[in-house]
Amino acid sequence: MKRNKYIAQLSLISIVLIGLYSFLEYGHQYFLKNFFESDTFQSDYDDFTHQLGSLVLNPADGEEAKKKIKVSSSEIEDYRNYYGSLGEQIANIKDQYRDRIQEAKDAKATTVEEALIKEREKKIKDITKNFEDDQYVRDKIIKIKEKDIDQYISDRENNKEYFFKYFSYYSYNLTDLETGQSFVKGNVKGNTAYTKQYNRTDDTLDLSLSSDDIVYEGSDGISYDVSNLLEQKTHRYTGSISISEKLFTQSSYYEEYKNFQFHKRLLYFIWLVSIFSIIALFLLRPFQLEIQKGRAFYQWIRKWPIDIRGIFIALNLFATLFAVILLSEHLVFTRIYGTFFNKAMFVFTFIFEFALLFVLVHFIIRQSMMLMKDLDTGEKRAKAIKESILLHVIKDIQHLFLSRSIGLQSIALLITVFLAGVGIVIVSDGSGGAFLLYMFLFMFVATPATLVFLRRMGYLNRMMKQTEDMAKGRLSGDIPVRGKSPFAQHAANLNALREGVRSSITEQAKSERLKTELITNVSHDLRTPLTSIITYTDLLKNPALTEDERNSYIAILDKKSQRLKTLIEDLFEVSKMATGNIELHKQRVDLNQLVKQAVGEHEEEIEKANMSFRVQLSEEPLFAYVDGQKWWRVLDNLLINALKYTMEGTRVYITLERVNDKAQFVIKNITKYEFGDQNVEELYERFKRADTARHTEGSGLGLAIAQSIVDLHQGSMEITIDGDLFKVVVSVPLERLY
């Protein structure tokens, strides 16, 4: 019996909550209101009259608007400089066409090349004329604005047809007070569901063009607002606007009417039931809820700290309010159509949401009564406070005073900030004396205290940031050690730790950077010839190609394929050398002869190059046990490197001499590219090139391969850079004489 009474009371409370909220929120829309007084209909009516004036009664005159077009000097200047200055625009056009013209030139597509050049010059001529002739620009802007007006008029005509179709259930008989012109549509005197009268004495219908900002994309990517050119005059009308009862019942909008009537009846029913529920709650005696020990869930909640339970009850209150809002809005905003399925879904959803509200109300009541029962004695209240989270927070705050200096400074700042806020309130009353006192205290108490505290906190924050950076492997500069406070001692410890990890962090960062650059360079150098191969393969598929064009494309394909093959072979070779997975065939080799052969191989290229080679070899034979083929590769790579990167008109010096028990090969040249701050050690890395723009042929593996071969022979290779002087010194042990 008690259980049934409790369920009934919970249900009544839930109904009262729904009724109270729905009346406060929706009473002004539905209570003693009909559909044609609702916000929904009024919005539709306003939309109709707005479009009626803009599309039918006051149509825009495009030709008249065009006569009003004016172009200001600022518009001319803005048009000219929209894409930058004259030089910038011309440079941009040339950049756009450079690659396309070069590709056509390389492919010997003369017709395409000439067409692209002609098109480029035409655009440059047009841009140049923009900066020379104001009238030329003015004519362009006028055309853009005329196009925008034509587009607006066209859109209005298209919208007019849709307007009559969408608002077919409206009729009107209106007369313009100024011109006397009448506008009639439909029968306003027949059976109507709604009629709105306008007369001369107290009410007229005021309509205008009401055009919004009209901005369309211009032919040059530039847009203008031409709405100010269209007539904005307001016309006053008398007459009537009505809705045909027959057409209204056949329109899609009739469903809105039926929904309004349904929700109105439903809300009236809920409000009436809520009134009876309030009466029933007064007639029933207050219920008594017994706390059942066997419920594990509730016993678990009772173990929570008292403040957490209070917060949990507050959250449940918010959830209950949300459920009430959700259910009320479901009643009002859900559209109920005639099918049985839709009606069943509406009822099912309503029951589900009501059940959710019922459970939340039950949970709030049960938790509140449990909380009161657990605090009904002084002993229970003392124990609950002792175990509360808030008390633990207070104890943690006490730890602030483990360092009394820090604690006192923190409290002093809080008091200062509080008093500053109180001072603002006092000063706001306009008293001159209070203002002067406040400014004095603000300048000489609040401001210095704040600055001192911020300085200390900044010092602490800097140390915390330093600790965080060190934990992540990042190091910054030294932290200054100020005084003998705990902060200063901590700063000294951090500085000591920093020196211990700096070297490892530096090496790790360098390794990651070089790895990233390696991936980027490999991708770039492999993608460049591959892209050309794909492009010219597609071009060869064209059956209309001439034989000369086909042979030209095939030659380019062969060149790029050989380039890609060389890159892959070099990469494969340097990878094998780096892993030591390579076999050397050492033999006694005369290094003088090997250098002569290497230089001789490039004799033809040296003669063509605008530079001279000075070769100085040792007067005595220099024999070493090396793999002749691999060592020749070292010399060849260094010579190719010199041919590519030596500044034209300069000399390249090559020397080979004995230094103690080693043969030392030196090659020096003046580079055509500036190295800047580039790290010399990084030149040994794979795919690293002095030509950072990568305009020259080459894989960037030459020095890396040479370094690997030298290492395999227990030799050494050193690169030095002095300004533009590039010097490579290679040493290898000579044959030992016993």
XYZ file of C-alpha atoms in Angstrom, residues 423-435:
13
model
C 37.749 49.748 -3.622
C 36.324 49.685 -7.149
C 32.815 49.303 -5.689
C 33.383 52.175 -3.261
C 34.833 54.451 -5.930
C 31.870 53.764 -8.216
C 29.630 55.919 -5.941
C 31.377 59.002 -7.328
C 33.001 60.281 -4.132
C 36.098 62.352 -4.970
C 37.837 61.698 -1.639
C 37.315 57.941 -1.900
C 38.705 58.000 -5.417
